[in-house]
Amino acid sequence: MVTLDVTEQELAHRRSAQLLRELSTILDGTSAGIAYLRDGRLLRCNQAFQALLGLPPGCVGNPLAQAFAGQPEVLALLAGAFDGAEALVLELPQQTRANARAPWLALSLTRSLADAQVELVAVLTDVSHLKAQQLELEALVRERELMFSLSEVGIAHVRGGWIERANAALARLSGYSVAELEKLPLSSLFESPEQFALLTDQQHHALTQTGRFSGERRLRRRDGQLGWVQVSKRLVDQHQPGAGLVCSYVDVDERHQVREALQLQAERTRAILDSVLVGIVTVGDGGIEWMNRSARRMFGGELADFVGQPMAIVATDEAQHPLRATHYREALSDGQAETFECRLRGRDGREFWVVGNAVVTGREAVTAGGSQITFALLDIERRRQAEVSIAQAQASLQRIIDTAPLAIALFDASSAQVLRLNQMAATFIGRPAGQVLSQPPEDWFDADAAQSLRQDFALAQRGGEALRREILRAVPAGPDGAAAATRIWDVRIVWLDAGSQTQLLLVGSDVTEQRLAEQARFEAAVSQRELLIKEVHHRIKNNLQGVAGLLQQTAARRPDVAQLIGEAVGQVHAIAQVHGLHVGLSGPLLIEPLLQAITATVQRTFGRGIRLFVDGAPAQRFALPEAESIPIALTVNELLTNAIKHSADGEIECGLHCDDAVVTVTVRNLGKLRAGFSLAQVPPGVSGLGLVRALLPRRTATMSLVQDGNSVLASIALVPPGVTLLAPADAVT
């Protein structure tokens, strides 16, 4: 038995195991990934290394190509380190890897030799947060540079009285290039050295107190011209004044020019306001501040007499006087006006009426007490007196209109609504005035009358002249038992141009009695004329009968001419029959009674029977004009006479056929025309068929004579106006 003391060896082994456990605990607990590689293999790594690179489980102990198969960048780096590269530190972007736990990793490699073998210690750290901060800082730097370069505000960094950096906007504003500005003393941009010294002291005091300065001054450009700029300056670091200033410059030269123009315009406006006839008064919180010449003349004093006084100094004693009101600043927005009308009392004691406006201006300065109330006052004393006179005249005119015997009504041209009317117009309409005002015609007339009135309104408006109409208005039976009646109104409608509103004036008068009197006079004159005409026709008939009697006596004494005289007697009797009918009838000469009279006369003369028949439309509707009656009577008499002379024994037929288009008179007798007979070949003469052709009206009457079997048929066709068609209501029965 050999016994060895291995106490120290066992203790060393235990210490090594303890150290290995402690080291493993440290490696597993750290957030950094640590790996040990030797001889081209991954011998050991902690969990953080596997997690950061996304290595699969069981990769420890594998060759590099197998362990880092999914990490070609890391594999290439490790292979290079084994080949002799020095210690390396590299940032690995992992954005494209789905299994990467961190987007940015920092890999640190340490190479050493042990027993002629290359060993590598790899430390992998997550630098995503640092990388994000770095990228954000770089973006901020780029944005600041863009803001500095692209800003429309001139910006400069000044240190020790010199411009160290300037942007393009300041270069455009000053006329220098950016390179020239960055070598330029700040005093070169001031109006003068004196101004530079003065403003530098003011700026230094403000920067010391608050760390910033703001104000307006003139800037000298490269060409020597001066322009107004708004300057803002701020310390880069308030605790280190030597770090310099950041200065910004805004071009406000145009604003200054506008301000100066506004001041000039204000002076001109005040000069203009002094020349107007409207009194202008400006009132601030302290009272009256300014008034123009018209207001001074209106109030009877000078500006010095009213400055600082309240506006109510010129108000009368009314408690609710508009110039004593205090609500204008609260109730009116900037530029809004309130109109009022009141009486004022000047310093000379004169009281007068004015119409005015109150306008609040400077609303944005209310908190500083800078708002003002401007009063515009117009003296309307004469106008008020004129209004009183006009009102009195209108009242008088209204009384005249109300009592006038004329219907007077005023209408709106567009809607035809009644605007005003008097009592007579209400009588014309047939409604009380209260039911008619502001109503269109359809509300107080029937549909036909309303439409007719609107058409008359349109005609009057288009024609521009007075339109005259006679209108029949029915008056209903009254409550006192008065019977219903129809009144006649003579109406005139006139179009009035009332500026923005066109109007129509209707004036009507009741002419019923006048028209009745005129109708009575007309009827009396017509009756007298008819009596005279009848008397004339009666005397003519008597004279013609006397002539016929003389002719018959002559025929008795002269048998040789008795036949010719007999024809003349028949013609005279026919004419006498026409005049006799005019005596016995009133109105147009009807054709049927004329035929009856002629046939009766011919029968008595020759002792031969004549049968008269009528067919077609009612003969009572057909009459002969006065100028056509005698020629037609002579023609019918001649045809009947010829029929008796040239016919065998037998009855003669005379027919009347009535039609709306033509009236035909026929005469038929037994007989025969000679061969080749033509009515057109009969020469005109004073007897027989020649007389008939000569007497017939050529435009309205045609005659034919033809053989009809054993009879000879003569016909006369009459067409208007040779025959008149009467209305059924006018026909004489």
XYZ file of C-alpha atoms in Angstrom:
733
model
C 0.000 0.000 0.000
C 1.223 3.372 -1.116
C -0.386 6.340 0.481
C -0.083 9.856 -1.132
C -1.116 13.159 0.361
C -3.380 14.832 -2.253
C -4.839 17.470 0.031
C -3.411 20.378 -1.856
C -4.413 18.873 -5.171
C -7.968 18.336 -3.934
C -8.152 21.849 -2.589
C -6.876 23.206 -5.874
C -9.420 21.131 -7.727
C -12.191 22.420 -5.528
C -11.029 25.989 -5.922
C -10.989 25.527 -9.693
C -14.501 24.095 -9.653
C -15.639 26.948 -7.447
C -14.050 29.513 -9.731
C -15.581 27.783 -12.774
C -19.053 27.911 -11.207
C -18.599 31.544 -10.257
C -17.357 32.352 -13.732
C -20.277 30.462 -15.305
C -22.696 32.355 -13.051
C -21.108 35.650 -14.018
C -21.180 34.781 -17.730
C -24.788 33.641 -17.596
C -25.903 36.681 -15.589
C -24.303 39.360 -17.748
C -26.265 41.040 -20.593
C -23.271 40.860 -22.894
C -22.813 37.796 -25.049
C -19.431 36.051 -24.412
C -18.057 33.104 -26.343
C -14.795 31.136 -26.304
C -13.517 29.731 -29.613
C -10.438 27.589 -30.273
C -9.140 25.642 -33.127
C -12.015 26.706 -35.377
C -14.676 25.558 -32.942
C -17.177 27.202 -30.623
C -16.190 25.722 -27.304
C -18.305 27.760 -24.929
C -20.813 30.658 -24.963
C -23.346 32.062 -22.592
C -27.099 32.345 -23.186
C -26.915 36.083 -24.046
C -24.522 35.286 -26.955
C -26.918 32.703 -28.345
C -29.922 34.979 -27.878
C -28.318 38.066 -29.474
C -27.139 36.132 -32.552
C -30.133 33.806 -32.637
C -27.932 30.664 -32.578
C -29.743 27.303 -32.382
C -29.474 25.125 -29.286
C -26.593 22.608 -29.342
C -24.276 24.838 -31.323
C -21.552 24.661 -28.631
C -18.714 22.375 -29.696
C -19.490 22.615 -33.377
C -17.149 23.985 -36.010
C -17.546 27.614 -36.942
C -19.200 26.898 -40.284
C -21.856 24.805 -38.564
C -22.322 26.923 -35.447
C -22.611 30.226 -37.362
C -24.330 28.951 -40.485
C -27.039 31.638 -40.186
C -24.532 34.444 -39.519
C -22.335 34.878 -42.615
C -20.958 38.257 -41.464
C -19.935 36.895 -38.047
C -18.526 33.720 -39.637
C -16.367 35.755 -42.022
C -15.078 37.920 -39.178
C -14.220 34.930 -36.961
C -12.502 33.123 -39.811
C -10.364 36.170 -40.449
C -9.455 36.425 -36.761
C -8.281 32.797 -36.701
C -6.193 33.528 -39.776
C -4.189 36.130 -37.930
C -6.154 39.341 -37.849
C -5.669 41.597 -34.861
C -8.380 42.249 -32.237
C -11.424 43.701 -33.934
C -14.490 45.707 -32.907
C -17.342 45.764 -35.392
C -20.994 46.997 -35.451
C -23.348 44.512 -37.007
C -26.724 45.689 -38.368
C -29.285 42.950 -37.900
C -32.404 44.584 -39.386
C -32.796 42.026 -42.152
C -32.697 38.976 -39.883
C -36.001 37.665 -38.627
C -34.418 35.801 -35.694
C -32.270 38.715 -34.544
C -33.087 39.893 -31.038
C -31.450 43.309 -31.427
C -31.161 45.489 -34.561
C -27.591 46.674 -33.797
C -24.756 44.601 -32.179
C -21.145 45.455 -31.319
C -18.733 42.481 -31.691
C -15.311 42.635 -29.963
C -12.721 39.860 -30.701
C -9.544 39.158 -28.686
C -7.009 36.695 -30.207
C -4.378 34.720 -28.254
C -2.174 31.587 -28.572
C -2.290 28.624 -26.166
C -0.298 25.474 -26.782
C 0.265 26.575 -30.356
C -3.496 26.867 -30.857
C -5.376 30.091 -31.659
C -7.954 31.081 -29.096
C -10.640 33.762 -29.536
C -12.759 35.502 -26.923
C -15.803 37.163 -28.514
C -17.820 39.771 -26.631
C -21.200 40.710 -28.197
C -23.014 43.820 -26.915
C -26.499 45.235 -27.794
C -25.880 48.847 -28.923
C -29.349 49.427 -30.431
C -30.206 52.166 -27.937
C -26.940 53.959 -28.473
C -27.255 53.563 -32.227
C -30.818 54.991 -32.121
C -29.572 57.955 -30.104
C -26.765 58.442 -32.589
C -29.149 58.326 -35.567
C -31.582 60.684 -33.824
C -28.731 63.089 -33.080
C -27.616 62.949 -36.707
C -31.226 63.641 -37.842
C -31.445 66.573 -35.467
C -28.190 67.927 -36.820
C -29.489 67.596 -40.384
C -32.807 69.218 -39.491
C -31.047 72.080 -37.710
C -28.819 72.545 -40.701
C -31.831 72.555 -43.026
C -33.675 74.998 -40.784
C -30.627 77.187 -40.665
C -30.050 77.046 -44.417
C -33.641 77.143 -45.679
C -35.154 79.575 -43.183
C -36.559 82.808 -44.588
C -35.354 84.519 -41.432
C -31.801 85.776 -41.448
C -29.780 83.900 -38.778
C -26.209 84.517 -37.647
C -23.919 83.157 -34.945
C -21.934 86.027 -33.462
C -18.959 85.684 -31.145
C -16.720 88.465 -29.951
C -18.407 91.026 -32.194
C -17.721 88.983 -35.384
C -20.087 86.920 -37.472
C -18.882 83.336 -37.436
C -21.748 81.805 -39.397
C -24.710 83.122 -41.415
C -27.451 81.617 -43.537
C -28.616 82.441 -47.063
C -31.601 84.483 -45.828
C -29.302 86.907 -44.009
C -27.137 87.075 -47.127
C -30.175 88.043 -49.231
C -31.261 90.560 -46.626
C -27.837 92.258 -46.297
C -26.613 91.936 -49.881
C -23.401 90.114 -48.832
C -22.588 86.545 -49.742
C -22.502 83.904 -47.016
C -18.707 83.699 -47.256
C -18.411 87.503 -46.902
C -20.706 87.539 -43.879
C -18.663 84.887 -42.081
C -15.661 87.237 -42.101
C -17.554 90.447 -41.303
C -17.692 92.396 -38.028
C -21.215 92.835 -36.694
C -20.811 96.617 -36.618
C -20.846 96.656 -40.437
C -24.581 95.878 -40.360
C -25.425 98.904 -38.196
C -26.560 102.295 -39.437
C -23.540 104.050 -37.934
C -20.815 103.447 -35.317
C -22.757 105.651 -32.907
C -25.859 103.560 -33.320
C -23.750 100.408 -32.874
C -22.356 101.644 -29.563
C -25.762 102.821 -28.301
C -27.641 99.682 -29.252
C -24.832 97.385 -28.028
C -25.182 98.835 -24.511
C -28.967 98.348 -24.596
C -28.584 94.783 -25.868
C -25.920 93.940 -23.296
C -28.189 95.083 -20.456
C -31.151 93.018 -21.755
C -28.970 89.941 -22.371
C -27.524 90.177 -18.888
C -30.952 90.410 -17.288
C -33.018 87.972 -19.361
C -30.595 86.245 -21.709
C -32.366 87.623 -24.786
C -33.059 90.881 -26.621
C -35.722 91.911 -29.165
C -36.221 95.165 -30.990
C -36.272 96.971 -34.324
C -33.462 98.935 -35.937
C -32.093 99.906 -39.294
C -29.727 97.532 -41.078
C -27.042 98.780 -43.446
C -26.857 96.669 -46.577
C -23.776 96.042 -48.681
C -24.802 98.793 -51.149
C -25.176 101.320 -48.310
C -28.978 101.387 -48.298
C -30.801 101.206 -44.976
C -33.790 99.026 -44.217
C -35.781 98.268 -41.100
C -35.354 94.835 -39.518
C -36.687 93.163 -36.396
C -33.735 91.785 -34.403
C -33.879 88.998 -31.829
C -30.711 87.957 -29.953
C -30.157 85.140 -27.495
C -27.135 83.771 -25.649
C -25.995 80.340 -26.791
C -25.221 79.472 -23.171
C -26.377 81.864 -20.485
C -23.714 80.596 -18.103
C -20.943 81.079 -20.670
C -21.315 84.484 -22.379
C -18.218 83.754 -24.378
C -20.124 81.065 -26.323
C -21.628 83.826 -28.431
C -25.027 84.914 -29.597
C -27.632 83.575 -31.996
C -29.158 86.555 -33.867
C -32.230 86.517 -36.119
C -33.197 89.280 -38.542
C -36.687 89.728 -40.072
C -37.269 92.236 -42.843
C -39.935 94.689 -41.626
C -39.034 97.527 -43.963
C -42.290 97.157 -45.890
C -44.241 97.195 -42.638
C -42.526 100.408 -41.622
C -43.336 101.918 -44.989
C -46.966 100.831 -44.586
C -46.999 102.310 -41.084
C -45.643 105.587 -42.356
C -48.170 105.511 -45.205
C -50.942 104.847 -42.690
C -49.814 107.779 -40.582
C -49.790 109.965 -43.671
C -53.167 108.602 -44.664
C -54.485 109.286 -41.165
C -53.368 112.885 -41.444
C -55.019 113.166 -44.848
C -58.163 111.460 -43.508
C -58.390 113.962 -40.690
C -58.011 116.753 -43.223
C -60.828 115.212 -45.273
C -62.979 114.702 -42.183
C -62.512 118.366 -41.362
C -64.070 119.236 -44.722
C -67.177 116.991 -44.561
C -70.553 118.199 -43.336
C -70.952 115.289 -40.903
C -69.732 115.849 -37.365
C -67.063 113.279 -36.374
C -66.166 112.868 -32.687
C -63.631 110.379 -31.286
C -64.133 109.411 -27.614
C -61.648 107.413 -25.555
C -61.672 106.220 -21.976
C -60.719 109.723 -20.843
C -63.465 111.497 -22.770
C -63.496 113.384 -26.074
C -60.150 113.162 -27.885
C -60.810 114.745 -31.278
C -63.604 116.266 -33.353
C -63.710 117.679 -36.848
C -64.672 121.170 -37.919
C -68.325 120.250 -38.533
C -68.661 118.833 -35.011
C -67.042 121.953 -33.518
C -69.430 124.174 -35.456
C -72.361 121.917 -34.476
C -71.464 122.034 -30.763
C -70.685 125.767 -30.814
C -67.108 125.585 -29.513
C -63.484 124.652 -30.242
C -61.685 121.364 -29.658
C -60.023 122.662 -26.477
C -63.478 123.300 -24.973
C -64.402 119.603 -25.250
C -61.163 117.580 -24.926
C -61.402 115.300 -21.891
C -65.136 115.957 -21.467
C -67.698 113.115 -21.653
C -69.776 112.871 -24.813
C -72.914 113.522 -22.748
C -71.857 117.170 -22.371
C -73.864 117.963 -25.533
C -76.831 115.692 -24.684
C -80.227 117.023 -23.678
C -81.858 116.118 -20.370
C -83.394 112.774 -21.438
C -82.313 109.980 -19.076
C -82.074 107.408 -21.910
C -80.146 109.707 -24.225
C -77.890 107.682 -26.621
C -74.853 109.814 -25.743
C -75.194 108.767 -22.098
C -75.162 105.073 -22.981
C -72.183 103.013 -21.777
C -72.879 99.720 -23.542
C -71.111 100.446 -26.838
C -67.762 98.823 -25.966
C -69.425 95.662 -24.630
C -72.209 95.342 -27.206
C -70.405 96.263 -30.435
C -67.645 94.288 -32.097
C -64.752 96.062 -33.788
C -66.085 98.029 -36.766
C -69.769 97.352 -35.975
C -72.040 100.413 -35.885
C -75.179 101.290 -33.917
C -77.518 103.948 -35.319
C -79.515 106.350 -33.180
C -81.519 109.566 -33.486
C -81.620 112.155 -30.699
C -81.564 115.853 -29.791
C -78.365 117.727 -28.873
C -77.737 121.011 -27.085
C -74.761 123.151 -28.126
C -72.752 125.469 -25.922
C -74.796 128.354 -27.326
C -78.031 126.738 -26.046
C -79.349 125.751 -29.496
C -81.174 122.421 -29.539
C -81.387 120.409 -32.724
C -82.026 116.879 -34.014
C -79.216 114.648 -35.253
C -78.970 111.132 -36.657
C -75.753 109.349 -35.777
C -73.681 106.171 -35.719
C -71.492 104.868 -32.905
C -68.531 102.712 -34.030
C -66.014 100.971 -31.748
C -62.421 100.794 -33.061
C -59.195 99.409 -31.563
C -60.894 96.366 -30.030
C -57.537 94.508 -29.848
C -56.270 97.117 -27.405
C -59.168 96.910 -24.958
C -57.047 95.400 -22.186
C -54.690 98.353 -22.443
C -57.544 100.827 -22.460
C -56.901 101.764 -26.072
C -60.345 101.254 -27.625
C -62.231 104.265 -28.978
C -65.823 105.129 -29.863
C -66.277 107.243 -32.969
C -69.549 109.151 -33.304
C -70.731 110.383 -36.720
C -73.479 112.993 -36.316
C -75.614 114.589 -39.042
C -77.750 117.647 -38.303
C -81.280 116.758 -39.477
C -83.206 119.640 -37.921
C -84.324 120.933 -41.312
C -85.141 117.414 -42.422
C -87.286 116.844 -39.355
C -89.175 120.046 -40.069
C -89.595 118.922 -43.676
C -90.793 115.488 -42.483
C -93.414 117.158 -40.296
C -94.572 119.245 -43.274
C -94.614 116.160 -45.501
C -96.559 114.187 -42.895
C -99.130 116.972 -42.691
C -99.372 117.105 -46.486
C -99.713 113.322 -46.671
C -102.448 113.379 -44.043
C -104.303 116.038 -46.030
C -103.826 114.067 -49.224
C -105.039 110.909 -47.520
C -108.182 112.703 -46.345
C -108.770 113.903 -49.909
C -108.256 110.372 -51.268
C -110.547 108.837 -48.666
C -113.347 111.302 -49.410
C -112.875 111.430 -53.200
C -115.646 109.838 -55.360
C -112.961 107.738 -57.072
C -111.750 104.216 -56.342
C -107.989 104.527 -55.691
C -105.810 101.481 -54.942
C -102.033 100.935 -54.998
C -100.672 97.464 -55.927
C -97.257 95.830 -55.788
C -96.265 95.127 -59.409
C -94.558 91.792 -58.728
C -97.130 90.120 -56.437
C -100.253 92.211 -57.301
C -100.938 92.558 -53.560
C -102.905 95.597 -52.409
C -100.675 98.114 -50.634
C -103.219 100.906 -50.037
C -106.826 101.627 -50.946
C -109.636 103.993 -50.063
C -113.230 103.248 -49.182
C -114.436 103.692 -52.756
C -111.846 101.111 -53.910
C -113.199 98.715 -51.290
C -116.668 99.308 -52.765
C -115.302 98.547 -56.248
C -113.728 95.292 -55.003
C -116.790 94.396 -52.979
C -114.922 93.586 -49.767
C -114.065 95.548 -46.584
C -110.678 97.257 -46.799
C -109.244 95.129 -43.970
C -109.902 91.907 -45.922
C -108.173 93.238 -49.035
C -104.930 94.795 -47.778
C -101.789 92.748 -48.498
C -103.854 90.177 -50.429
C -103.541 89.192 -54.142
C -106.551 89.461 -56.510
C -107.294 85.725 -56.211
C -108.306 86.282 -52.572
C -110.993 88.898 -53.299
C -111.980 88.278 -56.975
C -113.216 85.153 -58.675
C -110.680 83.272 -60.823
C -111.687 84.836 -64.171
C -111.803 88.396 -62.839
C -108.462 87.966 -61.021
C -106.784 86.598 -64.154
C -108.203 89.460 -66.253
C -106.941 92.023 -63.725
C -103.457 90.471 -63.710
C -103.387 90.589 -67.517
C -104.325 94.279 -67.408
C -101.523 94.852 -64.878
C -99.038 93.163 -67.244
C -100.231 95.244 -70.219
C -99.952 98.482 -68.236
C -96.439 97.563 -67.063
C -95.250 96.702 -70.581
C -96.935 99.633 -72.299
C -95.795 102.293 -69.846
C -98.982 104.313 -70.463
C -102.317 104.439 -68.690
C -104.489 101.437 -69.547
C -108.240 102.108 -69.667
C -110.911 99.493 -69.110
C -114.634 99.398 -68.392
C -115.344 96.674 -65.835
C -118.745 95.327 -64.792
C -118.989 94.639 -61.057
C -121.953 92.851 -59.500
C -123.290 94.445 -56.313
C -124.935 91.821 -54.070
C -128.262 92.429 -52.400
C -127.846 94.566 -49.300
C -129.027 93.744 -45.784
C -131.510 96.629 -46.018
C -133.373 94.851 -48.816
C -131.637 96.618 -51.705
C -131.764 94.507 -54.858
C -128.626 93.100 -56.483
C -127.341 95.207 -59.384
C -124.477 95.483 -61.832
C -122.339 98.615 -61.756
C -120.106 99.891 -64.537
C -116.647 101.175 -63.536
C -114.356 103.214 -65.780
C -110.900 102.004 -64.639
C -107.442 103.339 -65.459
C -104.246 101.453 -64.505
C -100.916 103.309 -64.410
C -97.435 101.816 -63.871
C -95.344 103.673 -61.274
C -91.567 103.411 -60.924
C -90.967 103.652 -57.162
C -87.217 102.989 -57.242
C -86.462 99.536 -55.903
C -90.189 98.610 -55.918
C -92.442 98.992 -58.957
C -96.085 99.709 -58.242
C -99.386 99.932 -60.099
C -102.033 102.586 -59.437
C -105.680 101.746 -60.143
C -108.119 104.652 -60.377
C -111.786 103.914 -61.120
C -115.033 105.845 -61.203
C -118.598 104.513 -61.109
C -120.102 105.505 -64.490
C -123.232 103.367 -64.261
C -125.663 106.323 -64.349
C -123.647 108.010 -67.075
C -123.639 104.877 -69.238
C -127.364 104.329 -68.634
C -128.075 107.902 -69.718
C -125.910 107.440 -72.815
C -127.686 104.158 -73.602
C -131.079 105.854 -73.218
C -130.039 108.664 -75.547
C -128.677 106.132 -78.056
C -131.839 104.025 -77.984
C -133.960 107.142 -78.419
C -131.877 108.188 -81.420
C -132.135 104.686 -82.916
C -135.886 104.623 -82.393
C -136.271 108.029 -84.044
C -134.093 106.919 -86.959
C -136.141 103.738 -87.437
C -139.361 105.771 -87.461
C -137.925 108.098 -90.073
C -136.737 105.165 -92.205
C -140.124 103.470 -91.977
C -141.827 106.699 -92.953
C -139.528 107.072 -95.959
C -140.134 103.461 -97.041
C -143.892 103.951 -96.601
C -143.935 107.053 -98.801
C -141.756 105.358 -101.437
C -144.145 102.366 -101.478
C -147.156 104.670 -101.868
C -145.452 106.596 -104.647
C -144.493 103.365 -106.457
C -148.068 102.094 -106.194
C -149.242 105.398 -107.618
C -146.760 104.997 -110.474
C -148.019 101.426 -111.071
C -151.597 102.735 -111.194
C -150.671 105.390 -113.765
C -148.906 102.768 -115.872
C -151.961 100.518 -115.775
C -154.157 103.434 -116.945
C -151.716 104.070 -119.776
C -151.806 100.377 -120.743
C -155.598 100.550 -120.867
C -155.447 103.523 -123.233
C -152.610 102.030 -125.327
C -153.293 98.363 -126.025
C -150.319 98.257 -128.388
C -147.854 98.698 -125.529
C -149.949 97.086 -122.847
C -147.626 94.047 -122.607
C -144.510 96.138 -122.077
C -146.251 98.368 -119.600
C -147.506 95.275 -117.775
C -143.912 94.082 -117.319
C -142.941 97.475 -115.969
C -145.922 97.423 -113.620
C -144.775 94.075 -112.253
C -141.279 95.412 -111.690
C -142.621 98.501 -109.918
C -144.787 96.274 -107.713
C -141.714 94.151 -106.831
C -139.797 97.245 -105.746
C -142.824 98.456 -103.815
C -142.995 95.114 -102.012
C -139.385 95.576 -100.817
C -140.145 99.006 -99.389
C -143.396 97.718 -97.942
C -141.548 94.980 -96.080
C -139.093 97.555 -94.680
C -142.065 99.484 -93.347
C -143.652 96.511 -91.623
C -140.469 94.951 -90.214
C -137.702 96.148 -87.958
C -134.194 94.890 -88.555
C -132.774 93.015 -91.585
C -135.000 92.087 -94.574
C -135.651 88.335 -94.353
C -135.593 86.476 -97.656
C -138.659 84.260 -97.015
C -141.180 87.113 -96.484
C -139.805 88.819 -99.609
C -140.462 85.712 -101.730
C -143.945 85.388 -100.233
C -144.797 89.002 -101.145
C -143.454 88.750 -104.720
C -145.241 85.463 -105.487
C -148.486 86.888 -104.141
C -148.179 89.987 -106.355
C -147.408 87.939 -109.470
C -150.383 85.662 -108.761
C -152.718 88.638 -108.494
C -151.313 90.198 -111.643
C -151.553 87.145 -113.902
C -154.185 85.085 -112.142
C -151.918 82.040 -112.185
C -151.235 79.804 -109.199
C -147.695 79.720 -107.762
C -146.651 77.171 -105.097
C -143.937 78.356 -102.711
C -141.967 75.786 -100.658
C -139.037 76.155 -98.256
C -136.523 73.473 -97.178
C -133.085 73.176 -95.593
C -132.024 75.242 -92.584
C -134.572 77.543 -90.856
C -135.302 80.376 -93.279
C -135.692 82.846 -90.378
C -131.878 82.992 -90.059
C -131.266 84.301 -93.613
C -131.648 87.950 -94.623
C -130.716 90.195 -97.552
C -128.540 93.316 -97.242
C -130.384 96.523 -98.102
C -128.258 97.071 -101.229
C -129.012 93.561 -102.541
C -132.745 93.371 -101.746
C -134.184 95.320 -104.757
C -131.997 93.547 -107.425
C -132.958 90.141 -105.990
C -136.661 91.105 -105.839
C -136.637 92.268 -109.491
C -134.813 89.087 -110.556
C -137.324 86.772 -108.808
C -140.246 88.822 -110.254
C -138.795 88.523 -113.765
C -138.214 84.750 -113.454
C -141.790 84.178 -112.224
C -143.195 86.390 -115.013
C -141.196 84.532 -117.683
C -142.309 81.180 -116.251
C -145.990 82.213 -116.554
C -145.553 83.634 -120.048
C -143.596 80.751 -121.548
C -145.138 77.743 -119.838
C -148.165 75.621 -120.555
C -151.037 75.488 -118.194
C -150.136 74.245 -114.795
C -148.841 75.366 -111.454
C -145.592 77.317 -111.184
C -143.186 76.212 -108.378
C -140.954 78.640 -106.483
C -138.554 77.067 -103.996
C -136.213 78.386 -101.290
C -133.396 76.091 -100.127
C -131.375 77.434 -97.164
C -127.866 76.321 -96.206
C -125.166 78.000 -94.123
C -122.875 78.201 -97.155
C -125.366 79.110 -99.930
C -129.061 80.079 -100.322
C -130.756 78.914 -103.547
C -134.004 80.312 -105.073
C -135.522 78.098 -107.806
C -138.397 78.650 -110.286
C -139.786 75.589 -112.139
C -142.417 75.569 -114.923
C -143.532 73.199 -117.672
C -141.866 74.075 -120.945
C -138.952 73.472 -123.193
C -135.894 75.569 -124.043
C -134.930 75.998 -127.668
C -132.115 73.851 -128.956
C -128.649 75.174 -128.175
C -129.919 77.663 -125.619
C -127.198 79.286 -123.471
C -127.796 81.941 -120.823
C -124.433 83.482 -121.601
C -125.644 84.305 -125.146
C -128.608 86.369 -123.928
C -127.731 90.051 -124.514
C -128.238 92.445 -121.604
C -131.282 94.677 -121.881
C -134.047 96.427 -119.999
C -136.462 93.488 -119.935
C -136.560 89.699 -119.722
C -133.451 87.658 -119.092
C -131.213 90.558 -120.163
C -132.574 92.596 -117.264
C -131.963 89.683 -114.897
C -128.317 89.389 -115.978
C -127.840 93.116 -115.574
C -129.399 93.270 -112.069
C -127.767 90.274 -110.359
C -124.723 91.091 -108.141
C -121.768 89.443 -109.839
C -119.728 88.705 -106.692
C -122.414 87.098 -104.566
C -125.069 85.717 -106.963
C -125.055 83.256 -109.862
C -128.008 82.188 -112.072
C -128.586 79.153 -114.197
C -131.400 78.188 -116.642
C -131.510 74.512 -117.660
C -133.898 71.919 -119.081
C -134.956 69.427 -116.401
C -137.121 66.771 -118.101
C -140.386 68.422 -119.160
C -139.656 71.444 -117.038
C -137.450 74.479 -117.253
C -135.522 75.094 -114.016
C -134.183 78.566 -113.213
C -132.064 78.949 -110.038
C -130.301 81.788 -108.241
C -127.471 80.904 -105.811
C -126.653 83.546 -103.170
C -123.479 83.425 -101.034
C -122.274 85.794 -98.267
C -122.123 88.755 -98.172
C -124.997 88.712 -100.702
C -126.961 86.921 -98.012
C -126.594 87.433 -94.266
C -126.713 84.592 -91.731
C -128.358 85.745 -88.487
C -127.729 84.241 -85.064
C -130.613 82.095 -83.788
C -131.286 84.530 -80.933
C -131.630 87.398 -83.417
C -133.894 85.541 -85.905
C -137.348 87.007 -86.378
C -140.076 84.421 -86.077
